[in-house]
CSV table of C-alpha atoms in Angstrom, one decimal:
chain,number,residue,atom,x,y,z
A,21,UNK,CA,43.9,5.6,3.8
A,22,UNK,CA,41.7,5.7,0.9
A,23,UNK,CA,41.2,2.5,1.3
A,24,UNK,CA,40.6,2.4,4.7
A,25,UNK,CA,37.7,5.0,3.8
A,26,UNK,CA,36.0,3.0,0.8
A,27,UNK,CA,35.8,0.2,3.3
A,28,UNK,CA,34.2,2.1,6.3
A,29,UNK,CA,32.1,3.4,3.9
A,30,UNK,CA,30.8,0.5,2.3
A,31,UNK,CA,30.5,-0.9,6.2
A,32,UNK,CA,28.0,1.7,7.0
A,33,UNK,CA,26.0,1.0,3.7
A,34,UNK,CA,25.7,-2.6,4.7
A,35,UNK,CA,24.9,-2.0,8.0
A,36,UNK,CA,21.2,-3.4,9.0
A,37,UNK,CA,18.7,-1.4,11.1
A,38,UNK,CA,17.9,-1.8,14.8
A,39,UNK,CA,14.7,-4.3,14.8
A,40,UNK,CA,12.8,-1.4,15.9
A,41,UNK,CA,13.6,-0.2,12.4
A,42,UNK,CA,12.2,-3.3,10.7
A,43,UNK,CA,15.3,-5.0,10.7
A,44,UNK,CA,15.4,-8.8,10.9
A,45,UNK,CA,12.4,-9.2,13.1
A,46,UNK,CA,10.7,-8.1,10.6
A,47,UNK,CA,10.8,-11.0,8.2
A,48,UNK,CA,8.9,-13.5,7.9
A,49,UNK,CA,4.9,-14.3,8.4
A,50,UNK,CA,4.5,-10.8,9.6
A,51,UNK,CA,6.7,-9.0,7.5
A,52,UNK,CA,4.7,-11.3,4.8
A,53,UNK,CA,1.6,-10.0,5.8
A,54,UNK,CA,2.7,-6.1,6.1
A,55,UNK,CA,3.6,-6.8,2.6
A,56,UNK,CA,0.3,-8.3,1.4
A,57,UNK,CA,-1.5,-5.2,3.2
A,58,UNK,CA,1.1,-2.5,1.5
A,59,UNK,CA,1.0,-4.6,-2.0
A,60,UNK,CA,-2.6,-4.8,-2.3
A,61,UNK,CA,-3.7,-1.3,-1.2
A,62,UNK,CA,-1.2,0.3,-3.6
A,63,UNK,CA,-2.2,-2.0,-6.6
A,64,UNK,CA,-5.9,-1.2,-5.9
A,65,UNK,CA,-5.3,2.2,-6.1
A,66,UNK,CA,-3.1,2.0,-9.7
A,67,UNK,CA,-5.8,-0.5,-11.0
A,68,UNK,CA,-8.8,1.3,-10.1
A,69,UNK,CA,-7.6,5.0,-10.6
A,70,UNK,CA,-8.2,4.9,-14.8
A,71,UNK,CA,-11.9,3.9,-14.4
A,72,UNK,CA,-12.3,6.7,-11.4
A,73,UNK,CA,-10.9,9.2,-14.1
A,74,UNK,CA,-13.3,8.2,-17.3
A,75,UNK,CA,-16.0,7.7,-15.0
A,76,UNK,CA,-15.3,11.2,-13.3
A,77,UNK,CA,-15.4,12.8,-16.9
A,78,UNK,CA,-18.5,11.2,-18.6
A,79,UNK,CA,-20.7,11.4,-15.4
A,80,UNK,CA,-20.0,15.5,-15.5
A,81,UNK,CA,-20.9,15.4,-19.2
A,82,UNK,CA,-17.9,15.4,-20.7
A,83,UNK,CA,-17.1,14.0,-24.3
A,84,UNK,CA,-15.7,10.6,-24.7
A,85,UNK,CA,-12.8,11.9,-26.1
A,86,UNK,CA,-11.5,14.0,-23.1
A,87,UNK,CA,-12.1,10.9,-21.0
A,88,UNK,CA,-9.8,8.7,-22.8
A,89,UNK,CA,-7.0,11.3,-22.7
A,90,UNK,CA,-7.3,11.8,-18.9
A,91,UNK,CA,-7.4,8.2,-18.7
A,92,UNK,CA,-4.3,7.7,-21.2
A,93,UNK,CA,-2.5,10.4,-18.9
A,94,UNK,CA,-2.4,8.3,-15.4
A,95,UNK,CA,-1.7,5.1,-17.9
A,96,UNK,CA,0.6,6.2,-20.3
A,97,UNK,CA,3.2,7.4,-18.0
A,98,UNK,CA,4.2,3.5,-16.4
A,99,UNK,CA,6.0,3.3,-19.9
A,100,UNK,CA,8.6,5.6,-17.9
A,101,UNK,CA,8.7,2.6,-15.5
A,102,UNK,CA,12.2,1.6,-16.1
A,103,UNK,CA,13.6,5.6,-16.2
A,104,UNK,CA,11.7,5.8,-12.5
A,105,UNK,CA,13.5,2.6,-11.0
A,106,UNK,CA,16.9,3.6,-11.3
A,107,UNK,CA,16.4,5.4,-8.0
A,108,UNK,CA,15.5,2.3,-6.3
A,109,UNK,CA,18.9,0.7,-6.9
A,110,UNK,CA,20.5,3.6,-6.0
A,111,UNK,CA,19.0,4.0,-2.8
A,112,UNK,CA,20.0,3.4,0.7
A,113,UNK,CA,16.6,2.5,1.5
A,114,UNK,CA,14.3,1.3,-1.3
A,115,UNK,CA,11.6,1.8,1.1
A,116,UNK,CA,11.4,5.4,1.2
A,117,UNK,CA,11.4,5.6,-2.7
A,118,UNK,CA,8.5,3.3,-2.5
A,119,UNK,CA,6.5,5.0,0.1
A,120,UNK,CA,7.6,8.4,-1.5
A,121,UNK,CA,5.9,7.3,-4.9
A,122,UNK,CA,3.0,6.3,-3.0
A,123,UNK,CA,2.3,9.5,-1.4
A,124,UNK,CA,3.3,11.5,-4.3
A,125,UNK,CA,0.3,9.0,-6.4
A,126,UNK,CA,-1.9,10.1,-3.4
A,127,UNK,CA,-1.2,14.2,-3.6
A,128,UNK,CA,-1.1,14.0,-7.1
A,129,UNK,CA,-4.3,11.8,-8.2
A,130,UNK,CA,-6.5,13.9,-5.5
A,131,UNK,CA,-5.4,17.4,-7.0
A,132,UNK,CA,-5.9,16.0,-10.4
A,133,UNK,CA,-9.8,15.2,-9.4
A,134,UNK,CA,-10.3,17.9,-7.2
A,135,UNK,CA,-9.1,20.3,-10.2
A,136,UNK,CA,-10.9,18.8,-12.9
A,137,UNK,CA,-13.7,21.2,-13.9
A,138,UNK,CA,-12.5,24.0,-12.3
A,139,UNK,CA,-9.0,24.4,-13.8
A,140,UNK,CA,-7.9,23.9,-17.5
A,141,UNK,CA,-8.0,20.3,-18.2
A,142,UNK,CA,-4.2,20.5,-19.1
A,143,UNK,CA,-3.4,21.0,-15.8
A,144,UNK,CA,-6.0,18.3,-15.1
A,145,UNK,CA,-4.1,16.2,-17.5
A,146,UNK,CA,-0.2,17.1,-16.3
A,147,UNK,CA,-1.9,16.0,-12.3
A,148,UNK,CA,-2.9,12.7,-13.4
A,149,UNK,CA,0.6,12.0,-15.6
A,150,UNK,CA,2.4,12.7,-12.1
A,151,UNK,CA,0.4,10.1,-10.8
A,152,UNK,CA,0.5,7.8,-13.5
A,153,UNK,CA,4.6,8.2,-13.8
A,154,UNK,CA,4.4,6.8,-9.8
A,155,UNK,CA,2.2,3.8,-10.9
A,156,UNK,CA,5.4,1.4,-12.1
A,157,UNK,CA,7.0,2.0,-8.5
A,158,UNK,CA,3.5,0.8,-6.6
A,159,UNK,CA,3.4,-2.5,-8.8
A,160,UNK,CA,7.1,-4.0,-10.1
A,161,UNK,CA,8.7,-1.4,-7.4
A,162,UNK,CA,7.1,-3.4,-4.5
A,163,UNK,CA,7.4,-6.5,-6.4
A,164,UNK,CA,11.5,-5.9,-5.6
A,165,UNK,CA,11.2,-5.9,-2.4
A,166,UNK,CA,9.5,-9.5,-2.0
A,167,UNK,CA,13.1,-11.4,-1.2
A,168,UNK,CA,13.8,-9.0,1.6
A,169,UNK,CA,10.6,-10.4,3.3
A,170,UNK,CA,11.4,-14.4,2.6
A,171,UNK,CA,15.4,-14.0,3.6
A,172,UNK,CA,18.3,-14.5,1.3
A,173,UNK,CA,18.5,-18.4,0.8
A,174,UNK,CA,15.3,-19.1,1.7
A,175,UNK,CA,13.5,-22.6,1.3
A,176,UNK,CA,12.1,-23.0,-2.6
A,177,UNK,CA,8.3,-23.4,-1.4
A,178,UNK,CA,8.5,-20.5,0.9
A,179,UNK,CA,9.8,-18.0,-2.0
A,180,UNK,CA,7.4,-19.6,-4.1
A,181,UNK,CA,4.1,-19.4,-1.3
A,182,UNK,CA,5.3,-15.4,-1.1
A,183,UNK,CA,5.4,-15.1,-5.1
A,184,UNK,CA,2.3,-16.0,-4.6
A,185,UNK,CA,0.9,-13.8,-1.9
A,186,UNK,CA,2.4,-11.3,-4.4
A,187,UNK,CA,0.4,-12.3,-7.5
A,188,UNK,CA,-2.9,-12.6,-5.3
A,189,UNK,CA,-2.3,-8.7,-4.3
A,190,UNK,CA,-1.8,-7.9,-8.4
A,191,UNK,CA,-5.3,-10.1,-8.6
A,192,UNK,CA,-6.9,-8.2,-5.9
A,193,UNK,CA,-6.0,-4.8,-7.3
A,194,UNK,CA,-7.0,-5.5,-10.9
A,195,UNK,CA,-10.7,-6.7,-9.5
A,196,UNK,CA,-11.3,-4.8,-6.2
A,197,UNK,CA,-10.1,-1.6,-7.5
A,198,UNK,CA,-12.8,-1.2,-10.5
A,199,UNK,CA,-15.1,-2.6,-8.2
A,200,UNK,CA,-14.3,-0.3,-5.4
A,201,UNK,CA,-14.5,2.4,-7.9
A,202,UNK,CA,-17.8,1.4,-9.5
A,203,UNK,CA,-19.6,1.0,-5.9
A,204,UNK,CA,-18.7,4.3,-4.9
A,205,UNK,CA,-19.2,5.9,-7.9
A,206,UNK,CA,-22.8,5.1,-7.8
A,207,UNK,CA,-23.3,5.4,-4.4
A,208,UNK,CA,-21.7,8.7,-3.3
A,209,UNK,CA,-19.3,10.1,-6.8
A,210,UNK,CA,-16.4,9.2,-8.9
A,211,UNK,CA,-14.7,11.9,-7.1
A,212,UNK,CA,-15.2,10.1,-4.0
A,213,UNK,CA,-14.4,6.9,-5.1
A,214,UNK,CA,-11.2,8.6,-6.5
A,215,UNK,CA,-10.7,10.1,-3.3
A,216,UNK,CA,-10.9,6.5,-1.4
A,217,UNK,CA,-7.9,5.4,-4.1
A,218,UNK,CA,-5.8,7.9,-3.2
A,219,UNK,CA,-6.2,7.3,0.5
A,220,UNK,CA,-5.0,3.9,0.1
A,221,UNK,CA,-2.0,4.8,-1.6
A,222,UNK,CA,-1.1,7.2,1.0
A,223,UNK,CA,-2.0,4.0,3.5
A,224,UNK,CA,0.1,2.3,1.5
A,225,UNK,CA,3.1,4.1,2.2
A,226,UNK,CA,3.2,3.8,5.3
A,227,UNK,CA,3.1,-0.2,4.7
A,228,UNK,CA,6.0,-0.2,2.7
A,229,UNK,CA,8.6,1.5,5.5
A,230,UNK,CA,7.2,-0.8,7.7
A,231,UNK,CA,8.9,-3.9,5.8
A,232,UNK,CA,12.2,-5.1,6.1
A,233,UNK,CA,15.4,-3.5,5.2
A,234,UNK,CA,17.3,-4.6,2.7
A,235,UNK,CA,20.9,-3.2,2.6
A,236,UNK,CA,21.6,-1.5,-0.9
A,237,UNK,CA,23.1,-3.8,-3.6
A,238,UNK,CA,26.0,-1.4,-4.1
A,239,UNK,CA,27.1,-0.9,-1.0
A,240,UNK,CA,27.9,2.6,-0.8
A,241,UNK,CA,29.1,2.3,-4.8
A,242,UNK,CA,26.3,3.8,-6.8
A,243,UNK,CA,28.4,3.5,-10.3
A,244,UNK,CA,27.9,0.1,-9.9
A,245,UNK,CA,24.1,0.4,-10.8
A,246,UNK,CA,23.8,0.7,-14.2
A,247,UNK,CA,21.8,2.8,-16.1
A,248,UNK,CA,18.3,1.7,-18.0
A,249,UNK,CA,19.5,1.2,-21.1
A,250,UNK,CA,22.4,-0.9,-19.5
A,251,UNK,CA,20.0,-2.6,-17.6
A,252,UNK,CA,17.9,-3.3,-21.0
A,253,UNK,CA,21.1,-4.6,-22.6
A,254,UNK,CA,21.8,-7.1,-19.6
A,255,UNK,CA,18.1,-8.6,-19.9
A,256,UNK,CA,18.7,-8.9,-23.9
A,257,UNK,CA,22.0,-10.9,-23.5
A,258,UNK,CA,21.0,-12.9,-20.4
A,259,UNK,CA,19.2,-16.1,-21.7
A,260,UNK,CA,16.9,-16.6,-19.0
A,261,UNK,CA,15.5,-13.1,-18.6
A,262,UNK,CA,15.4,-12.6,-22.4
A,263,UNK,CA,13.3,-15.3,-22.7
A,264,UNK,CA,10.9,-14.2,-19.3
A,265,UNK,CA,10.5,-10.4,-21.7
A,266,UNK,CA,9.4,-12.4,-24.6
A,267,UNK,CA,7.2,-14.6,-23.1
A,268,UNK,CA,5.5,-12.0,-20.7
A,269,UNK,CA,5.1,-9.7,-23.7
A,270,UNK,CA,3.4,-12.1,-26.0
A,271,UNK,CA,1.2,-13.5,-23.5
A,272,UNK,CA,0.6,-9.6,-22.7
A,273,UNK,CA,-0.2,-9.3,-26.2
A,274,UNK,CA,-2.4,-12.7,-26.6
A,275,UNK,CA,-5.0,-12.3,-23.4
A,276,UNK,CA,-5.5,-8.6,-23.7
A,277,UNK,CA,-8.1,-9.3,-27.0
A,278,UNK,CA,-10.9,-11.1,-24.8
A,279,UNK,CA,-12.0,-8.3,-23.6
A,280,UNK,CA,-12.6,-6.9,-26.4
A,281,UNK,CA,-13.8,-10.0,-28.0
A,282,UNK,CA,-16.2,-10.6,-25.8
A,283,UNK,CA,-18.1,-7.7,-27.3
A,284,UNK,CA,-18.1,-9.2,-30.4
A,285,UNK,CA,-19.0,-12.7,-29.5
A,286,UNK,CA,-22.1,-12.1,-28.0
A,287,UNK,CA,-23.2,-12.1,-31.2
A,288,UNK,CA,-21.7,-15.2,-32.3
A,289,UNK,CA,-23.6,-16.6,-29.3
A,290,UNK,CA,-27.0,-14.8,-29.5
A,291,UNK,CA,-27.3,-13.2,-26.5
A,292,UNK,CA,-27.4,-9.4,-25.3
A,293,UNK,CA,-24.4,-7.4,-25.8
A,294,UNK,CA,-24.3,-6.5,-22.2
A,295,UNK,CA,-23.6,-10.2,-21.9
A,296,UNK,CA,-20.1,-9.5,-22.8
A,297,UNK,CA,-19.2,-7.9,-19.1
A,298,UNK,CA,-20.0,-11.3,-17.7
A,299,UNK,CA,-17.3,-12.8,-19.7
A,300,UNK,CA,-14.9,-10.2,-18.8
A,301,UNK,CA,-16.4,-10.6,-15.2
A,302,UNK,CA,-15.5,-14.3,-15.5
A,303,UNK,CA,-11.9,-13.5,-16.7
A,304,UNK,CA,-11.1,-11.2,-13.4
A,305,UNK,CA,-12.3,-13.8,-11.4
A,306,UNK,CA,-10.4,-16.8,-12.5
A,307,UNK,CA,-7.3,-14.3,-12.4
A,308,UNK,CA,-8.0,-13.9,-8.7
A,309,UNK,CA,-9.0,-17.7,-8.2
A,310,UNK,CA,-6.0,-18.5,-10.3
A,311,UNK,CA,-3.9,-16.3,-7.9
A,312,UNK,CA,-5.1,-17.2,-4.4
A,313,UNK,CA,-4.5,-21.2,-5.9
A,314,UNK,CA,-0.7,-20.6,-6.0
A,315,UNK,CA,-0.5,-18.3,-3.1
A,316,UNK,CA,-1.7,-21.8,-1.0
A,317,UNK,CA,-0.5,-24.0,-3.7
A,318,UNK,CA,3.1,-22.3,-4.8
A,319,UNK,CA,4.6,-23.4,-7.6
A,320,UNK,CA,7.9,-25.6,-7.9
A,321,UNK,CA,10.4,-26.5,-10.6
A,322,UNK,CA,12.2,-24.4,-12.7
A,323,UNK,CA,10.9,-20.9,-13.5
A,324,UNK,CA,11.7,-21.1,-17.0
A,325,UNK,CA,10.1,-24.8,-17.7
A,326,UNK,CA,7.1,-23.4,-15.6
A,327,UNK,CA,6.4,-20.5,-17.9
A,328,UNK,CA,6.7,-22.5,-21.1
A,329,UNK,CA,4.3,-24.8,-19.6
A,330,UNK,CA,2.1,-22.3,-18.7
A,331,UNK,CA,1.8,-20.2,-21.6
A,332,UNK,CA,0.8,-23.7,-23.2
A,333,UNK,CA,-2.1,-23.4,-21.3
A,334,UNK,CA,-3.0,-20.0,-21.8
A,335,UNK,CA,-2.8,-21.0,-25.5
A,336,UNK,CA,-5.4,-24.0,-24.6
A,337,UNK,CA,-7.4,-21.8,-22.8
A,338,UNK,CA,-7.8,-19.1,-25.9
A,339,UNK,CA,-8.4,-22.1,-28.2
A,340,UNK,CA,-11.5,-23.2,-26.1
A,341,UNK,CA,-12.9,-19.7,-26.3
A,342,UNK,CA,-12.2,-19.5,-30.3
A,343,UNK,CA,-14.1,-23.2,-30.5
A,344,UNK,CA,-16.8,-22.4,-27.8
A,345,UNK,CA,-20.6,-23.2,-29.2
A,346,UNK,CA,-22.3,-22.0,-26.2
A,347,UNK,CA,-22.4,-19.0,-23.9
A,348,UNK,CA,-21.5,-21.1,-20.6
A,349,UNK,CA,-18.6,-22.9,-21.9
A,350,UNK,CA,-17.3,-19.8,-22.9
A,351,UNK,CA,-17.5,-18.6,-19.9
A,352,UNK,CA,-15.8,-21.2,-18.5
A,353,UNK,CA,-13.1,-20.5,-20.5
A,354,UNK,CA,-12.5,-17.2,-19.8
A,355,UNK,CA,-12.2,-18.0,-16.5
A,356,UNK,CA,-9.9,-20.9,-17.0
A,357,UNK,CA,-7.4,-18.4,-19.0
A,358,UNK,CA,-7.9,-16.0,-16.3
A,359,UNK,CA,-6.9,-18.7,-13.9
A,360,UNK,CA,-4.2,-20.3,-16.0
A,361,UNK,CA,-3.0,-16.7,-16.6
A,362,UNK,CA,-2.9,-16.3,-13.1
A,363,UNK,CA,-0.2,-19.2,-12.7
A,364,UNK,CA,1.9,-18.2,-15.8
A,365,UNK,CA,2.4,-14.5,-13.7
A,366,UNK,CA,3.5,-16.2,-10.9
A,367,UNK,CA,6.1,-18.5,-13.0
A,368,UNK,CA,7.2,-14.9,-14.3
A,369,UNK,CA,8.1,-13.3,-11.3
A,370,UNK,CA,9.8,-16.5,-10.3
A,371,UNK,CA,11.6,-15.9,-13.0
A,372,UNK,CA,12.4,-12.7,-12.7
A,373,UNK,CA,13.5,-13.0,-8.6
A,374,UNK,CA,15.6,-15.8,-9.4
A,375,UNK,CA,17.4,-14.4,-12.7
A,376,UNK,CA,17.8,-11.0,-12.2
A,377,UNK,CA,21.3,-10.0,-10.2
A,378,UNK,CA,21.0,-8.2,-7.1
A,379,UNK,CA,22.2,-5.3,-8.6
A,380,UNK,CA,19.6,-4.7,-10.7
A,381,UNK,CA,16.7,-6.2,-9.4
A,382,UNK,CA,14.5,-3.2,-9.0
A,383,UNK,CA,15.4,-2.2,-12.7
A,384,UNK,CA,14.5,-6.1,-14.3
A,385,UNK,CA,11.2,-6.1,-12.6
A,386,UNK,CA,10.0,-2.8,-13.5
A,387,UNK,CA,11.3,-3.3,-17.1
A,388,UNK,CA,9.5,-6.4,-17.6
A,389,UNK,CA,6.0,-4.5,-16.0
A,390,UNK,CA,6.7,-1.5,-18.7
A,391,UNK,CA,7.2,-4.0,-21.8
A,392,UNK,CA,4.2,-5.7,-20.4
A,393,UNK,CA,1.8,-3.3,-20.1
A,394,UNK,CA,2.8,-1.8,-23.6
A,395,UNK,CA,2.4,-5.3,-25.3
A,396,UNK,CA,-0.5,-5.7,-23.4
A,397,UNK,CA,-1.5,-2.0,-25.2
A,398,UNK,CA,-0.2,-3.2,-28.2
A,399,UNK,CA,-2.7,-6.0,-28.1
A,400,UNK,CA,-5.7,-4.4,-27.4
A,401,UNK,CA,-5.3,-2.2,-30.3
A,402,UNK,CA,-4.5,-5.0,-32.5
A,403,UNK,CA,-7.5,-6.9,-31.3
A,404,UNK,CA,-10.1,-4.1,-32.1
A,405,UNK,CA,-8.1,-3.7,-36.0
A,406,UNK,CA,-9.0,-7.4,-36.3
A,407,UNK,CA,-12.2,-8.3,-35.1
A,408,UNK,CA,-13.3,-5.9,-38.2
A,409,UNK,CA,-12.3,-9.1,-40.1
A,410,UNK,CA,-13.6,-11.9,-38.1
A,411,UNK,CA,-14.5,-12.4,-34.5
A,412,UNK,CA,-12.0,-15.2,-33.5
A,413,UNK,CA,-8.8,-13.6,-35.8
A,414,UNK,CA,-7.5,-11.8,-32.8
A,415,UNK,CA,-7.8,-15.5,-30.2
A,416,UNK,CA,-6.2,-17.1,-33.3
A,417,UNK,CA,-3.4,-14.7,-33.6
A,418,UNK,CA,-2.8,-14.8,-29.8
A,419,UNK,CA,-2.7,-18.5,-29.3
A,420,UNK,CA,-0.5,-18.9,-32.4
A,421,UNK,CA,2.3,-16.1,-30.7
A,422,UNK,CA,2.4,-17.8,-27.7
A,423,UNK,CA,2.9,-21.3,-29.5
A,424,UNK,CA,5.6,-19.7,-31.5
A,425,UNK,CA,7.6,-17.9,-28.4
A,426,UNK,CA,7.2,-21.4,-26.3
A,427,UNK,CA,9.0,-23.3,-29.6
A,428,UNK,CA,11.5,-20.6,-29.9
A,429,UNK,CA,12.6,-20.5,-26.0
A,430,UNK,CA,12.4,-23.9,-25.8
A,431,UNK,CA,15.0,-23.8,-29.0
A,432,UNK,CA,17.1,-21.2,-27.3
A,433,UNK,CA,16.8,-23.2,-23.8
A,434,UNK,CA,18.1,-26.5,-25.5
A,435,UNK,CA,20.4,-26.1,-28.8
A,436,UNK,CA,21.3,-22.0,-27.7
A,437,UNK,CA,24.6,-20.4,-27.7
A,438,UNK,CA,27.0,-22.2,-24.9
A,439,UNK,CA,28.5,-18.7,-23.9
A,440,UNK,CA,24.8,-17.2,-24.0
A,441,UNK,CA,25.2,-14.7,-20.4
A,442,UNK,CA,23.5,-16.3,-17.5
A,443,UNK,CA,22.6,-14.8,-14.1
């Protein structure tokens, strides 16, 4: 009878939605789209929320300091990434912990404005950390659900054409959200701009429960989703994701210095300091170029060839801007790292949809976001230490990490361990 229990039970886990429930009618191109629209209104809202806070602060007069502690309190917190994910796998509906985080973001970032200034700034500060703890679950979180829109077994191209819708909504976040927030900023306030963020996380949410359902991994047996320290155990002994963590990370590490160089260079090159947001400028946009080209181009062949291939040509691209003798060439290749950065994501979450088991899908993603974005940390800080040295020392470093990750996964790829844990 027990038995005959487990079994109904893990029947009625499984079971799919009516279509009017965004069962399988939901998939494909429109289910694609509804993602697109869901993806990119969260991930503007994550991207841009950090300059909304710092410029909310400094425009009221506040010191400097204060700013980059508000701002470290809606960032710091997607280090908790893979602790938040766990519910995803558990889940019935992945959805609702999805749109929940979305409109939790949304409550949360507008009382963290709307308080600022007329409440301690602790409270200010605890607000914004709320938010901030949400952020992993409107980037890698959403990122899971991609392979519930393109089917189980679908056609290589087509996953590959909707990893890269996927990257394109990452690209439009990272550049539309600043943007959105600097527009506003100076034509109404930062507190409206905000404001407009947190409405589109809340519009977001009700994107995400209109994709498809995806019945839970487990079905119905939540021991079977391990914990995150499990889950960080699996990616360490599983060849192919080990090597997608190391990879991502030292890229991470290797672009995040040109911003920060490009202060710096400007003058190496002569030209006005205020110079150096053109660079950057030229960066973001190659990024978005560089992820629109594999959303119509997608990318085919083996994920983990791809991203040793790719991360070659990040490593080109950072060498042009450490040997650039004039302004436009360096330009140019900022944007060609931005755009070849662009590609190398995309081989990533290739990577990660293909070698991560079912079971903990939600948890790889979301891992491999939180190691990112604290390499990527990591770097920056490291850059800024070095350029007190010389100007190019922190390109140098970069390009030679990333040349010594590509030779040691290519190592592990051909002479590794024969009973190395695949997926």
């Amino acid at each position: 009878m027990g038995e005959q229990h487990i079994a109904s039970t893990r029947r009625v886990w499984a079971a799919p939605p009516s279509p009017g429930k965004g069962g399988r009618g939901g998939k494909g191109g429109n289910g694609l789209a509804r993602y697109v629209v869901a993806a990119a209104l969260a991930r503007t809202a994550d991207g841009g929320a950090v300059v909304a806070v710092v410029l909310l602060v400094t425009s009221s007069g506040g010191s400097g300091t204060l700013a980059g502690v508000l701002g470290a309190c809606i960032t710091a917190p997607h280090l908790l990434g893979p602790f938040v994910a766990r519910p995803l796998d558990l889940a019935r509906d992945g959805r609702k912990v999805i749109a929940a985080a979305c409109l939790l973001y949304a409550v949360a970032l507008t009382g963290g404005v709307l308080t600022y200034g007329h409440a301690p700034a602790a409270l200010t500060g605890l607000l914004l950390a709320a938010a901030g703890t949400c952020g992993p679950l409107l980037t890698g979180g959403i990122s899971s659900r991609l392979p519930a829109i393109v089917g189980p077994r679908p056609p290589l191209r087509a996953q590959r054409r909707a990893q890269g819708w996927d990257v394109a909504t990452y690209g439009i976040g990272g550049t539309v959200g600043p943007s959105l927030v600097a527009t506003l900023s100076g034509w109404v306030s930062p507190t409206a701009a905000a404001l407009a963020l947190a409405v589109g996380a809340a519009a977001a949410a009700g994107g995400v429960l209109l994709l498809p359902f995806t019945a839970p991994s487990h079905g119905g047996d939540r021991t079977a989703i391990r914990k995150p320290g499990a889950t960080l155990a699996l990616i360490a002994r599983t060849g192919p994701l080990r090597r997608t963590v190391y990879l991502t990370m030292i890229v991470a590490l290797s672009v995040a210095a040109l911003p920060i160089t490009a202060v710096h260079m400007t003058k190496i090159l002569g030209i006005e300091p205020a110079t150096a947001a053109v660079l950057t400028a030229a960066y973001g946009l190659g990024n978005l170029t560089g992820s629109i080209a594999v959303m119509v181009f997608p990318l085919t062949g083996d994920p983990e060839r791809l991203m040793r291939r790719l991360a070659l040509g990040v490593v080109a691209g950072l060498l042009t801007v450490t040997a650039s003798p004039a302004f436009t060439v360096t330009a140019s290749a900022y944007a060609l790292t931005g755009i070849l950065n662009a590609f190398f994501f995309a081989s990533t979450l290739a990577a990660r949809t293909e070698y991560a088991p079912s079971g903990a899908r939600g948890q790889v993603f979301i891992w491999v976001a939180a190691l990112k974005i604290t390499s990527g940390s990591a770097g920056t800080a490291l850059a800024g230490s070095l350029t007190g040295v010389t100007v190019e020392l922190p390109l140098v470093v970069g390009l030679l990490a990333v040349s010594a990750a590509v030779v040691a996964a290519t190592v592990e790829t051909r002479f590794g361990r024969v009973d190395e844990e695949r997926p």
